[in-house]
PDB file of C-alpha atoms and ligand atoms in Angstrom:
ATOM      1  CA  MET P  10      -3.064  70.684 118.612  1.00 30.00           C
ATOM      2  CA  VAL P  11      -4.259  74.233 118.157  1.00 29.00           C
ATOM      3  CA  ASP P  12      -1.789  76.595 116.530  1.00 33.00           C
ATOM      4  CA  GLN P  13       0.753  73.893 116.079  1.00 36.00           C
ATOM      5  CA  PRO P  14       3.499  75.088 113.752  1.00 34.00           C
ATOM      6  CA  LEU P  15       3.688  72.855 110.723  1.00 31.00           C
ATOM      7  CA  ALA P  16       7.108  71.506 111.418  1.00 31.00           C
ATOM      8  CA  PRO P  17      10.360  71.536 113.256  1.00 28.00           C
ATOM      9  CA  HIS P  18      12.474  74.557 112.540  1.00 28.00           C
ATOM     10  CA  ARG P  19      16.158  74.856 112.964  1.00 26.00           C
ATOM     11  CA  ARG P  20      16.285  78.610 113.050  1.00 28.00           C
ATOM     12  CA  PRO P  21      14.238  79.986 115.925  1.00 30.00           C
ATOM     13  CA  TRP P  22      10.917  81.311 114.696  1.00 28.00           C
ATOM     14  CA  THR P  23      10.005  83.914 117.197  1.00 30.00           C
ATOM     15  CA  ARG P  24       7.634  86.807 117.330  1.00 29.00           C
ATOM     16  CA  ARG P  25      10.712  89.030 117.155  1.00 29.00           C
ATOM     17  CA  ALA P  26      11.770  87.326 113.898  1.00 31.00           C
ATOM     18  CA  LEU P  27       8.316  87.841 112.476  1.00 31.00           C
ATOM     19  CA  LEU P  28       8.339  91.487 113.470  1.00 30.00           C
ATOM     20  CA  ALA P  29      11.620  91.779 111.637  1.00 30.00           C
ATOM     21  CA  ALA P  30      10.010  90.086 108.643  1.00 31.00           C
ATOM     22  CA  GLY P  31       7.449  92.814 108.339  1.00 31.00           C
ATOM     23  CA  ALA P  32       4.247  94.102 109.813  1.00 31.00           C
ATOM     24  CA  GLY P  33       2.082  91.793 107.698  1.00 34.00           C
ATOM     25  CA  ALA P  34       3.686  88.679 109.105  1.00 34.00           C
ATOM     26  CA  ALA P  35       3.512  89.987 112.650  1.00 32.00           C
ATOM     27  CA  THR P  36      -0.141  90.886 112.290  1.00 34.00           C
ATOM     28  CA  ALA P  37      -0.996  87.475 110.918  1.00 36.00           C
ATOM     29  CA  PHE P  38       1.021  85.800 113.659  1.00 36.00           C
ATOM     30  CA  ALA P  39      -1.102  87.621 116.176  1.00 32.00           C
ATOM     31  CA  GLY P  40      -4.086  85.881 114.620  1.00 35.00           C
ATOM     32  CA  VAL P  41      -5.596  88.818 112.782  1.00 37.00           C
ATOM     33  CA  PRO P  42      -6.603  87.735 109.280  1.00 41.00           C
ATOM     34  CA  ARG P  43      -5.066  89.594 106.399  1.00 49.00           C
ATOM     35  CA  ALA P  44      -7.311  91.335 103.932  1.00 48.00           C
ATOM     36  CA  ARG P  45      -8.632  88.790 101.454  1.00 52.00           C
ATOM     37  CA  ALA P  46     -10.918  88.903  98.468  1.00 50.00           C
ATOM     38  CA  SER P  47     -14.351  88.118  99.841  1.00 52.00           C
ATOM     39  CA  THR P  48     -15.969  86.962  96.636  1.00 64.00           C
ATOM     40  CA  ALA P  49     -15.501  83.460  95.314  1.00 82.00           C
ATOM     41  CA  ALA P  50     -13.570  83.114  92.059  1.00 94.00           C
ATOM     42  CA  THR P  51     -15.260  81.128  89.326  1.00 95.00           C
ATOM     43  CA  THR P  52     -14.185  79.640  86.024  1.00 96.00           C
ATOM     44  CA  ARG P  53     -15.442  76.948  83.678  1.00 96.00           C
ATOM     45  CA  VAL P  54     -14.100  73.702  82.311  1.00 96.00           C
ATOM     46  CA  GLY P  55     -16.316  72.961  79.333  1.00 94.00           C
ATOM     47  CA  ASP P  56     -19.835  73.138  80.753  1.00 93.00           C
ATOM     48  CA  ALA P  57     -18.704  72.433  84.319  1.00 95.00           C
ATOM     49  CA  GLU P  58     -18.494  75.290  86.812  1.00 95.00           C
ATOM     50  CA  VAL P  59     -15.493  75.615  89.110  1.00 97.00           C
ATOM     51  CA  THR P  60     -15.478  77.884  92.167  1.00 98.00           C
ATOM     52  CA  VAL P  61     -12.415  78.501  94.317  1.00 98.00           C
ATOM     53  CA  LEU P  62     -13.118  79.221  97.976  1.00 97.00           C
ATOM     54  CA  THR P  63     -10.714  80.372 100.650  1.00 97.00           C
ATOM     55  CA  ASP P  64     -10.092  78.502 103.873  1.00 97.00           C
ATOM     56  CA  GLY P  65      -7.769  81.290 105.069  1.00 97.00           C
ATOM     57  CA  HIS P  66      -3.987  81.107 105.080  1.00 96.00           C
ATOM     58  CA  LEU P  67      -1.217  79.344 106.961  1.00 96.00           C
ATOM     59  CA  ILE P  68       1.927  80.737 108.516  1.00 95.00           C
ATOM     60  CA  GLN P  69       5.023  78.595 108.002  1.00 94.00           C
ATOM     61  CA  PRO P  70       8.581  79.393 109.080  1.00 95.00           C
ATOM     62  CA  MET P  71      11.088  79.514 106.245  1.00 96.00           C
ATOM     63  CA  ALA P  72      13.312  77.146 108.235  1.00 93.00           C
ATOM     64  CA  PHE P  73      10.617  74.542 107.643  1.00 92.00           C
ATOM     65  CA  ILE P  74      10.026  75.347 103.975  1.00 95.00           C
ATOM     66  CA  LEU P  75      13.715  75.535 102.973  1.00 97.00           C
ATOM     67  CA  PRO P  76      15.701  73.980 105.831  1.00 94.00           C
ATOM     68  CA  ASP P  77      18.890  73.391 103.845  1.00 91.00           C
ATOM     69  CA  ARG P  78      19.175  76.643 101.867  1.00 96.00           C
ATOM     70  CA  PRO P  79      21.603  79.382 102.914  1.00 96.00           C
ATOM     71  CA  GLU P  80      19.752  82.525 103.922  1.00 96.00           C
ATOM     72  CA  ALA P  81      21.595  84.556 101.281  1.00 97.00           C
ATOM     73  CA  GLU P  82      20.224  82.309  98.497  1.00 97.00           C
ATOM     74  CA  ILE P  83      16.701  82.596  99.881  1.00 97.00           C
ATOM     75  CA  ALA P  84      17.014  86.381 100.086  1.00 97.00           C
ATOM     76  CA  ALA P  85      18.399  86.588  96.536  1.00 97.00           C
ATOM     77  CA  LEU P  86      15.308  84.761  95.275  1.00 97.00           C
ATOM     78  CA  LEU P  87      12.560  86.305  97.395  1.00 97.00           C
ATOM     79  CA  THR P  88      13.620  89.872  98.145  1.00 97.00           C
ATOM     80  CA  PRO P  89      13.273  91.065  94.517  1.00 96.00           C
ATOM     81  CA  HIS P  90       9.635  89.883  94.726  1.00 96.00           C
ATOM     82  CA  GLY P  91       9.118  91.948  97.888  1.00 96.00           C
ATOM     83  CA  LEU P  92       8.647  88.778  99.944  1.00 96.00           C
ATOM     84  CA  PRO P  93       9.889  88.244 103.515  1.00 95.00           C
ATOM     85  CA  ILE P  94      12.503  85.567 104.115  1.00 96.00           C
ATOM     86  CA  ASP P  95      11.529  84.473 107.642  1.00 95.00           C
ATOM     87  CA  ALA P  96       8.173  82.928 106.876  1.00 95.00           C
ATOM     88  CA  VAL P  97       5.682  82.215 104.122  1.00 95.00           C
ATOM     89  CA  GLN P  98       1.936  82.753 104.433  1.00 95.00           C
ATOM     90  CA  PRO P  99       0.363  80.467 101.845  1.00 96.00           C
ATOM     91  CA  ASP P 100      -3.299  80.823 101.007  1.00 97.00           C
ATOM     92  CA  CYS P 101      -5.488  77.733 101.241  1.00 97.00           C
ATOM     93  CA  ASN P 102      -7.685  77.469  98.137  1.00 98.00           C
ATOM     94  CA  LEU P 103     -10.486  74.931  98.031  1.00 98.00           C
ATOM     95  CA  THR P 104     -11.855  73.942  94.634  1.00 98.00           C
ATOM     96  CA  LEU P 105     -15.587  73.258  94.252  1.00 98.00           C
ATOM     97  CA  LEU P 106     -16.820  71.637  91.044  1.00 98.00           C
ATOM     98  CA  ARG P 107     -20.393  71.346  89.879  1.00 96.00           C
ATOM     99  CA  ILE P 108     -20.642  68.600  87.289  1.00 94.00           C
ATOM    100  CA  ASP P 109     -23.495  66.298  86.202  1.00 91.00           C
ATOM    101  CA  GLY P 110     -25.607  67.069  89.262  1.00 94.00           C
ATOM    102  CA  ARG P 111     -22.723  66.467  91.649  1.00 97.00           C
ATOM    103  CA  VAL P 112     -21.100  68.968  93.978  1.00 98.00           C
ATOM    104  CA  VAL P 113     -17.466  67.920  94.288  1.00 98.00           C
ATOM    105  CA  LEU P 114     -15.027  69.461  96.746  1.00 98.00           C
ATOM    106  CA  PHE P 115     -11.281  68.938  96.393  1.00 98.00           C
ATOM    107  CA  ASP P 116      -9.960  68.602  99.971  1.00 98.00           C
ATOM    108  CA  ALA P 117     -11.875  69.683 103.047  1.00 98.00           C
ATOM    109  CA  GLY P 118      -9.771  72.463 104.584  1.00 98.00           C
ATOM    110  CA  SER P 119      -8.290  72.680 108.077  1.00 97.00           C
ATOM    111  CA  GLY P 120     -11.333  72.773 110.302  1.00 96.00           C
ATOM    112  CA  PRO P 121     -11.351  74.477 113.711  1.00 94.00           C
ATOM    113  CA  LEU P 122      -8.371  72.776 115.388  1.00 92.00           C
ATOM    114  CA  PHE P 123      -5.304  73.584 113.277  1.00 93.00           C
ATOM    115  CA  GLN P 124      -4.015  77.160 112.987  1.00 92.00           C
ATOM    116  CA  ASN P 125      -6.261  80.084 113.868  1.00 93.00           C
ATOM    117  CA  THR P 126      -5.812  81.751 110.467  1.00 96.00           C
ATOM    118  CA  VAL P 127      -7.570  78.871 108.679  1.00 96.00           C
ATOM    119  CA  GLY P 128     -10.873  77.027 109.055  1.00 96.00           C
ATOM    120  CA  LYS P 129     -12.917  79.523 107.061  1.00 96.00           C
ATOM    121  CA  LEU P 130     -14.301  77.086 104.468  1.00 97.00           C
ATOM    122  CA  PRO P 131     -17.765  76.762 106.091  1.00 96.00           C
ATOM    123  CA  ALA P 132     -18.121  80.559 105.975  1.00 96.00           C
ATOM    124  CA  SER P 133     -16.911  80.624 102.359  1.00 97.00           C
ATOM    125  CA  LEU P 134     -19.470  77.971 101.399  1.00 97.00           C
ATOM    126  CA  ALA P 135     -22.217  79.902 103.179  1.00 96.00           C
ATOM    127  CA  ALA P 136     -21.225  83.046 101.307  1.00 95.00           C
ATOM    128  CA  ILE P 137     -22.017  81.352  97.968  1.00 96.00           C
ATOM    129  CA  GLY P 138     -25.147  79.660  99.289  1.00 96.00           C
ATOM    130  CA  VAL P 139     -23.846  76.090  99.385  1.00 97.00           C
ATOM    131  CA  ASP P 140     -24.987  73.937 102.292  1.00 97.00           C
ATOM    132  CA  PRO P 141     -22.288  71.389 103.284  1.00 98.00           C
ATOM    133  CA  ALA P 142     -25.027  68.738 103.100  1.00 98.00           C
ATOM    134  CA  GLU P 143     -25.177  69.370  99.328  1.00 98.00           C
ATOM    135  CA  VAL P 144     -21.572  68.234  98.806  1.00 98.00           C
ATOM    136  CA  THR P 145     -21.761  64.793  97.180  1.00 98.00           C
ATOM    137  CA  ASP P 146     -18.039  63.986  96.918  1.00 98.00           C
ATOM    138  CA  ILE P 147     -14.705  65.083  98.381  1.00 98.00           C
ATOM    139  CA  CYS P 148     -11.549  64.211  96.432  1.00 98.00           C
ATOM    140  CA  PHE P 149      -8.540  64.308  98.761  1.00 98.00           C
ATOM    141  CA  THR P 150      -5.140  65.197  97.357  1.00 98.00           C
ATOM    142  CA  HIS P 151      -3.543  63.958 100.590  1.00 98.00           C
ATOM    143  CA  ALA P 152      -4.151  63.700 104.321  1.00 98.00           C
ATOM    144  CA  HIS P 153      -2.237  66.667 105.774  1.00 97.00           C
ATOM    145  CA  PRO P 154      -4.116  68.751 108.370  1.00 97.00           C
ATOM    146  CA  ASP P 155      -4.947  71.693 106.092  1.00 97.00           C
ATOM    147  CA  HIS P 156      -6.547  69.317 103.569  1.00 98.00           C
ATOM    148  CA  LEU P 157      -8.222  66.712 105.778  1.00 98.00           C
ATOM    149  CA  TRP P 158      -9.018  68.017 109.237  1.00 97.00           C
ATOM    150  CA  GLY P 159     -11.945  70.096 107.980  1.00 98.00           C
ATOM    151  CA  VAL P 160     -14.052  66.945 107.545  1.00 98.00           C
ATOM    152  CA  LEU P 161     -14.957  67.174 111.242  1.00 97.00           C
ATOM    153  CA  ASP P 162     -16.358  70.090 113.216  1.00 95.00           C
ATOM    154  CA  ASP P 163     -15.428  70.978 116.777  1.00 91.00           C
ATOM    155  CA  PHE P 164     -17.886  68.373 118.060  1.00 92.00           C
ATOM    156  CA  ASP P 165     -16.105  65.702 115.974  1.00 92.00           C
ATOM    157  CA  GLU P 166     -19.162  65.441 113.747  1.00 95.00           C
ATOM    158  CA  PRO P 167     -18.822  65.152 109.948  1.00 96.00           C
ATOM    159  CA  VAL P 168     -19.152  68.568 108.303  1.00 97.00           C
ATOM    160  CA  PHE P 169     -20.243  67.034 104.986  1.00 98.00           C
ATOM    161  CA  PRO P 170     -22.754  64.357 106.055  1.00 97.00           C
ATOM    162  CA  HIS P 171     -23.610  63.064 102.577  1.00 98.00           C
ATOM    163  CA  ALA P 172     -20.197  63.254 100.898  1.00 98.00           C
ATOM    164  CA  ARG P 173     -18.310  60.229  99.666  1.00 98.00           C
ATOM    165  CA  CYS P 174     -14.621  60.743 100.481  1.00 98.00           C
ATOM    166  CA  TRP P 175     -12.247  59.675  97.719  1.00 98.00           C
ATOM    167  CA  MET P 176      -8.642  58.873  98.639  1.00 98.00           C
ATOM    168  CA  ASN P 177      -5.673  57.304  96.910  1.00 98.00           C
ATOM    169  CA  ARG P 178      -5.171  53.766  98.224  1.00 98.00           C
ATOM    170  CA  THR P 179      -1.444  54.323  98.918  1.00 98.00           C
ATOM    171  CA  GLU P 180      -2.229  57.493 100.892  1.00 98.00           C
ATOM    172  CA  TRP P 181      -4.890  55.711 102.928  1.00 98.00           C
ATOM    173  CA  ASP P 182      -2.609  52.734 103.628  1.00 98.00           C
ATOM    174  CA  PHE P 183       0.272  54.992 104.701  1.00 98.00           C
ATOM    175  CA  TRP P 184      -1.668  56.996 107.270  1.00 97.00           C
ATOM    176  CA  ARG P 185      -3.595  53.980 108.526  1.00 96.00           C
ATOM    177  CA  ALA P 186      -0.567  51.660 108.895  1.00 96.00           C
ATOM    178  CA  PRO P 187       0.164  50.780 112.535  1.00 91.00           C
ATOM    179  CA  GLY P 188       3.891  51.535 112.137  1.00 94.00           C
ATOM    180  CA  THR P 189       3.526  55.036 110.661  1.00 96.00           C
ATOM    181  CA  LEU P 190       3.308  56.841 114.012  1.00 95.00           C
ATOM    182  CA  ASP P 191       6.515  55.275 115.363  1.00 94.00           C
ATOM    183  CA  ALA P 192       8.344  55.943 112.082  1.00 93.00           C
ATOM    184  CA  THR P 193       7.379  59.637 112.031  1.00 92.00           C
ATOM    185  CA  PRO P 194       9.642  62.309 113.575  1.00 89.00           C
ATOM    186  CA  GLU P 195       8.372  63.752 116.848  1.00 90.00           C
ATOM    187  CA  ALA P 196       7.478  67.148 115.407  1.00 85.00           C
ATOM    188  CA  ARG P 197       5.124  65.558 112.851  1.00 89.00           C
ATOM    189  CA  LYS P 198       3.461  62.957 115.041  1.00 94.00           C
ATOM    190  CA  THR P 199       0.501  65.322 115.436  1.00 94.00           C
ATOM    191  CA  PHE P 200      -0.091  64.970 111.689  1.00 95.00           C
ATOM    192  CA  VAL P 201      -0.323  61.196 112.024  1.00 96.00           C
ATOM    193  CA  VAL P 202      -2.538  61.156 115.101  1.00 96.00           C
ATOM    194  CA  GLY P 203      -4.749  63.839 113.553  1.00 96.00           C
ATOM    195  CA  ALA P 204      -5.060  61.964 110.255  1.00 97.00           C
ATOM    196  CA  GLN P 205      -5.715  58.629 111.927  1.00 97.00           C
ATOM    197  CA  ASN P 206      -8.449  60.077 114.149  1.00 96.00           C
ATOM    198  CA  ARG P 207     -10.236  61.681 111.245  1.00 97.00           C
ATOM    199  CA  LEU P 208      -9.838  58.801 108.792  1.00 97.00           C
ATOM    200  CA  GLU P 209     -11.220  56.417 111.392  1.00 96.00           C
ATOM    201  CA  ARG P 210     -14.182  58.720 112.002  1.00 96.00           C
ATOM    202  CA  ILE P 211     -15.058  58.897 108.271  1.00 96.00           C
ATOM    203  CA  GLU P 212     -14.087  55.340 107.346  1.00 97.00           C
ATOM    204  CA  ASP P 213     -17.627  54.439 106.281  1.00 97.00           C
ATOM    205  CA  LYS P 214     -17.555  57.304 103.760  1.00 97.00           C
ATOM    206  CA  ILE P 215     -14.160  56.465 102.237  1.00 98.00           C
ATOM    207  CA  ALA P 216     -13.821  55.149  98.682  1.00 98.00           C
ATOM    208  CA  LEU P 217     -10.326  54.239  97.524  1.00 98.00           C
ATOM    209  CA  PHE P 218      -8.871  54.705  94.062  1.00 98.00           C
ATOM    210  CA  ASP P 219      -5.517  54.065  92.380  1.00 97.00           C
ATOM    211  CA  ALA P 220      -3.451  56.573  90.405  1.00 95.00           C
ATOM    212  CA  GLY P 221      -4.602  56.716  86.795  1.00 94.00           C
ATOM    213  CA  ASN P 222      -8.194  55.857  87.744  1.00 95.00           C
ATOM    214  CA  GLU P 223     -11.139  58.179  87.278  1.00 97.00           C
ATOM    215  CA  PRO P 224     -12.730  58.233  90.723  1.00 97.00           C
ATOM    216  CA  LEU P 225     -15.575  60.209  89.159  1.00 97.00           C
ATOM    217  CA  PRO P 226     -16.456  60.640  85.470  1.00 95.00           C
ATOM    218  CA  GLY P 227     -14.373  63.484  84.032  1.00 96.00           C
ATOM    219  CA  ILE P 228     -11.956  63.525  86.980  1.00 97.00           C
ATOM    220  CA  GLU P 229      -8.662  61.670  86.494  1.00 98.00           C
ATOM    221  CA  ALA P 230      -6.351  60.869  89.413  1.00 98.00           C
ATOM    222  CA  VAL P 231      -2.816  61.946  88.462  1.00 98.00           C
ATOM    223  CA  ALA P 232       0.013  60.559  90.607  1.00 98.00           C
ATOM    224  CA  SER P 233       2.093  63.392  92.106  1.00 98.00           C
ATOM    225  CA  THR P 234       3.854  61.674  94.988  1.00 98.00           C
ATOM    226  CA  GLY P 235       6.702  62.946  97.138  1.00 98.00           C
ATOM    227  CA  HIS P 236       4.836  65.511  99.194  1.00 97.00           C
ATOM    228  CA  THR P 237       3.173  62.452 100.733  1.00 97.00           C
ATOM    229  CA  PRO P 238       3.393  58.784  99.635  1.00 97.00           C
ATOM    230  CA  GLY P 239       0.040  58.799  97.834  1.00 98.00           C
ATOM    231  CA  HIS P 240      -0.284  62.469  96.937  1.00 98.00           C
ATOM    232  CA  THR P 241      -2.671  62.879  94.009  1.00 98.00           C
ATOM    233  CA  SER P 242      -3.540  65.736  91.676  1.00 98.00           C
ATOM    234  CA  PHE P 243      -6.868  65.660  89.849  1.00 98.00           C
ATOM    235  CA  LEU P 244      -7.348  66.504  86.194  1.00 98.00           C
ATOM    236  CA  ILE P 245     -10.851  67.807  85.553  1.00 98.00           C
ATOM    237  CA  HIS P 246     -11.534  67.317  81.848  1.00 96.00           C
ATOM    238  CA  ARG P 247     -14.641  68.368  80.074  1.00 95.00           C
ATOM    239  CA  GLY P 248     -15.478  69.391  76.520  1.00 90.00           C
ATOM    240  CA  GLY P 249     -11.856  69.277  75.374  1.00 92.00           C
ATOM    241  CA  GLU P 250     -10.707  71.522  78.239  1.00 95.00           C
ATOM    242  CA  GLY P 251      -8.675  70.596  81.281  1.00 97.00           C
ATOM    243  CA  LEU P 252      -7.915  71.999  84.726  1.00 98.00           C
ATOM    244  CA  LEU P 253      -5.463  70.330  87.086  1.00 98.00           C
ATOM    245  CA  VAL P 254      -6.149  70.574  90.808  1.00 98.00           C
ATOM    246  CA  VAL P 255      -2.498  70.235  91.854  1.00 98.00           C
ATOM    247  CA  GLY P 256      -2.774  70.034  95.638  1.00 98.00           C
ATOM    248  CA  ASP P 257       0.629  70.463  97.286  1.00 98.00           C
ATOM    249  CA  ALA P 258       2.808  69.186  94.429  1.00 98.00           C
ATOM    250  CA  ILE P 259       3.434  72.852  93.471  1.00 98.00           C
ATOM    251  CA  THR P 260       3.023  75.176  96.436  1.00 97.00           C
ATOM    252  CA  ASN P 261       4.786  78.520  96.135  1.00 97.00           C
ATOM    253  CA  ALA P 262       4.380  80.968  93.248  1.00 97.00           C
ATOM    254  CA  VAL P 263       8.067  81.927  93.383  1.00 97.00           C
ATOM    255  CA  ILE P 264      10.046  79.102  94.977  1.00 98.00           C
ATOM    256  CA  SER P 265       8.289  76.177  93.243  1.00 98.00           C
ATOM    257  CA  PHE P 266       8.425  77.830  89.826  1.00 98.00           C
ATOM    258  CA  GLU P 267      11.825  79.540  89.834  1.00 97.00           C
ATOM    259  CA  ARG P 268      13.646  76.874  91.864  1.00 97.00           C
ATOM    260  CA  PRO P 269      11.611  73.692  91.319  1.00 97.00           C
ATOM    261  CA  ASP P 270      14.625  71.531  92.151  1.00 96.00           C
ATOM    262  CA  TRP P 271      15.128  72.996  95.615  1.00 97.00           C
ATOM    263  CA  HIS P 272      14.173  70.476  98.236  1.00 97.00           C
ATOM    264  CA  THR P 273      11.474  71.593 100.625  1.00 96.00           C
ATOM    265  CA  GLY P 274      10.847  70.450 104.159  1.00 93.00           C
ATOM    266  CA  SER P 275       7.137  70.423 103.401  1.00 93.00           C
ATOM    267  CA  ASP P 276       7.671  67.322 101.212  1.00 95.00           C
ATOM    268  CA  GLN P 277       7.881  64.060 103.095  1.00 95.00           C
ATOM    269  CA  ASP P 278      10.309  62.797 100.430  1.00 96.00           C
ATOM    270  CA  PRO P 279      12.018  66.020  99.253  1.00 96.00           C
ATOM    271  CA  SER P 280      13.918  64.385  96.384  1.00 98.00           C
ATOM    272  CA  LYS P 281      10.828  62.707  94.971  1.00 98.00           C
ATOM    273  CA  GLY P 282       8.823  65.886  95.563  1.00 98.00           C
ATOM    274  CA  ALA P 283      11.310  67.867  93.444  1.00 98.00           C
ATOM    275  CA  ASP P 284      11.232  65.245  90.661  1.00 98.00           C
ATOM    276  CA  THR P 285       7.443  65.326  90.628  1.00 98.00           C
ATOM    277  CA  ARG P 286       7.354  69.131  90.590  1.00 98.00           C
ATOM    278  CA  ARG P 287       9.763  69.375  87.648  1.00 97.00           C
ATOM    279  CA  ARG P 288       7.848  66.723  85.705  1.00 97.00           C
ATOM    280  CA  LEU P 289       4.499  68.388  86.357  1.00 97.00           C
ATOM    281  CA  LEU P 290       5.762  71.862  85.450  1.00 98.00           C
ATOM    282  CA  ASP P 291       7.268  70.509  82.207  1.00 97.00           C
ATOM    283  CA  ARG P 292       3.999  68.890  81.251  1.00 96.00           C
ATOM    284  CA  LEU P 293       1.827  71.840  82.265  1.00 97.00           C
ATOM    285  CA  ALA P 294       3.980  74.315  80.342  1.00 97.00           C
ATOM    286  CA  ALA P 295       3.992  72.119  77.227  1.00 96.00           C
ATOM    287  CA  GLU P 296       0.268  71.378  77.303  1.00 95.00           C
ATOM    288  CA  ARG P 297      -0.753  74.823  78.617  1.00 95.00           C
ATOM    289  CA  THR P 298      -3.176  73.136  80.982  1.00 96.00           C
ATOM    290  CA  ARG P 299      -4.622  75.465  83.595  1.00 97.00           C
ATOM    291  CA  ILE P 300      -4.053  74.669  87.243  1.00 98.00           C
ATOM    292  CA  VAL P 301      -5.589  75.465  90.602  1.00 98.00           C
ATOM    293  CA  GLY P 302      -2.881  75.621  93.264  1.00 98.00           C
ATOM    294  CA  PHE P 303      -4.047  74.956  96.805  1.00 98.00           C
ATOM    295  CA  HIS P 304      -1.357  77.225  98.247  1.00 98.00           C
ATOM    296  CA  LEU P 305      -0.782  79.643  95.370  1.00 98.00           C
ATOM    297  CA  PRO P 306      -2.003  83.229  95.846  1.00 97.00           C
ATOM    298  CA  TYR P 307      -5.817  83.170  95.932  1.00 96.00           C
ATOM    299  CA  PRO P 308      -7.544  81.950  93.833  1.00 97.00           C
ATOM    300  CA  GLY P 309      -4.484  80.146  92.461  1.00 97.00           C
ATOM    301  CA  ILE P 310      -5.872  79.625  88.943  1.00 98.00           C
ATOM    302  CA  GLY P 311      -3.425  80.091  86.086  1.00 98.00           C
ATOM    303  CA  THR P 312      -1.021  78.561  83.629  1.00 98.00           C
ATOM    304  CA  VAL P 313       2.633  77.579  83.751  1.00 98.00           C
ATOM    305  CA  GLU P 314       5.071  79.334  81.440  1.00 98.00           C
ATOM    306  CA  ARG P 315       8.603  78.233  80.767  1.00 96.00           C
ATOM    307  CA  VAL P 316      11.127  81.040  81.200  1.00 94.00           C
ATOM    308  CA  GLY P 317      14.681  80.037  80.362  1.00 90.00           C
ATOM    309  CA  GLY P 318      15.632  77.161  82.643  1.00 88.00           C
ATOM    310  CA  HIS P 319      12.753  77.643  85.033  1.00 95.00           C
ATOM    311  CA  TYR P 320       9.046  78.538  85.095  1.00 98.00           C
ATOM    312  CA  ARG P 321       6.595  81.292  85.889  1.00 97.00           C
ATOM    313  CA  PHE P 322       3.053  81.190  87.258  1.00 98.00           C
ATOM    314  CA  ALA P 323       0.688  83.230  85.092  1.00 97.00           C
ATOM    315  CA  PRO P 324      -2.608  83.836  86.946  1.00 96.00           C
ATOM    316  CA  THR P 325      -5.641  83.824  84.676  1.00 92.00           C
ATOM    317  CA  VAL P 326      -8.414  84.762  87.134  1.00 78.00           C
TER     318      VAL P 326
HETATM  319 ZN1  LIG A  29       0.452  69.039 102.417  1.00 96.05          ZN
END
């Protein structure tokens, strides 16, 4: 389970390939964390305070992210940005909201058993003086390892003992269904077993909601399916301001914005994922709503700008 690559990859993803991709990738592959901002980023939505904390970063082979794209097309898009084409190293940004006496976390991070470059959320919370026992609510965007597995520590004990765990009903039903494991490709069965173990362990803390509901006052559940069957983004609205916690509906600051229609292997339903991404980007650009992107460059707070036929991420923090 430890260090499991996120997916099958057609092109071999070897240490040699990573070395070819650049020293940064090779260093991260060896398990040495890259330099990261150590201070937490904060912003406000009305009178509510939002802090973005790092859980570290993942390493994903490009053959998983864009399995059907010719290498030349990938290079034409990424090379001008100075980005490698063999792998991506997305940050993992956890959003913490203080509102009306509650301490709300959006997703729980990877925990100690996924990749060795993630699992830093407890240290990030400690750095801002937040005890995990103070977290009153966790709103899950979906049940992938880097969002869910951090609910348990390496003794399988809940990390956030007093938190109610909010999850979209469709997402819960999908991962909990008896047939899901058999229907899942071999390379992703770890995701299912890992989700089922953790959801069973925290079942008494789970509260289900449907898309369009407000699981908590001032937090609207926005359907953004495709990445997973019940994937949900959360619109924090307060005092006439809004901030959308997008989860994995928009993941890469270049690929998702400049080529939103490209199918990605990280989406369980790539066609639906692309439709959702385009619809979200359209809306965000028109409404100029700020977002927090779980996998955008830390802290992942910014706006969406329309540029010709595509989009651009404009960081604001
Ligand atoms: Zn995901």
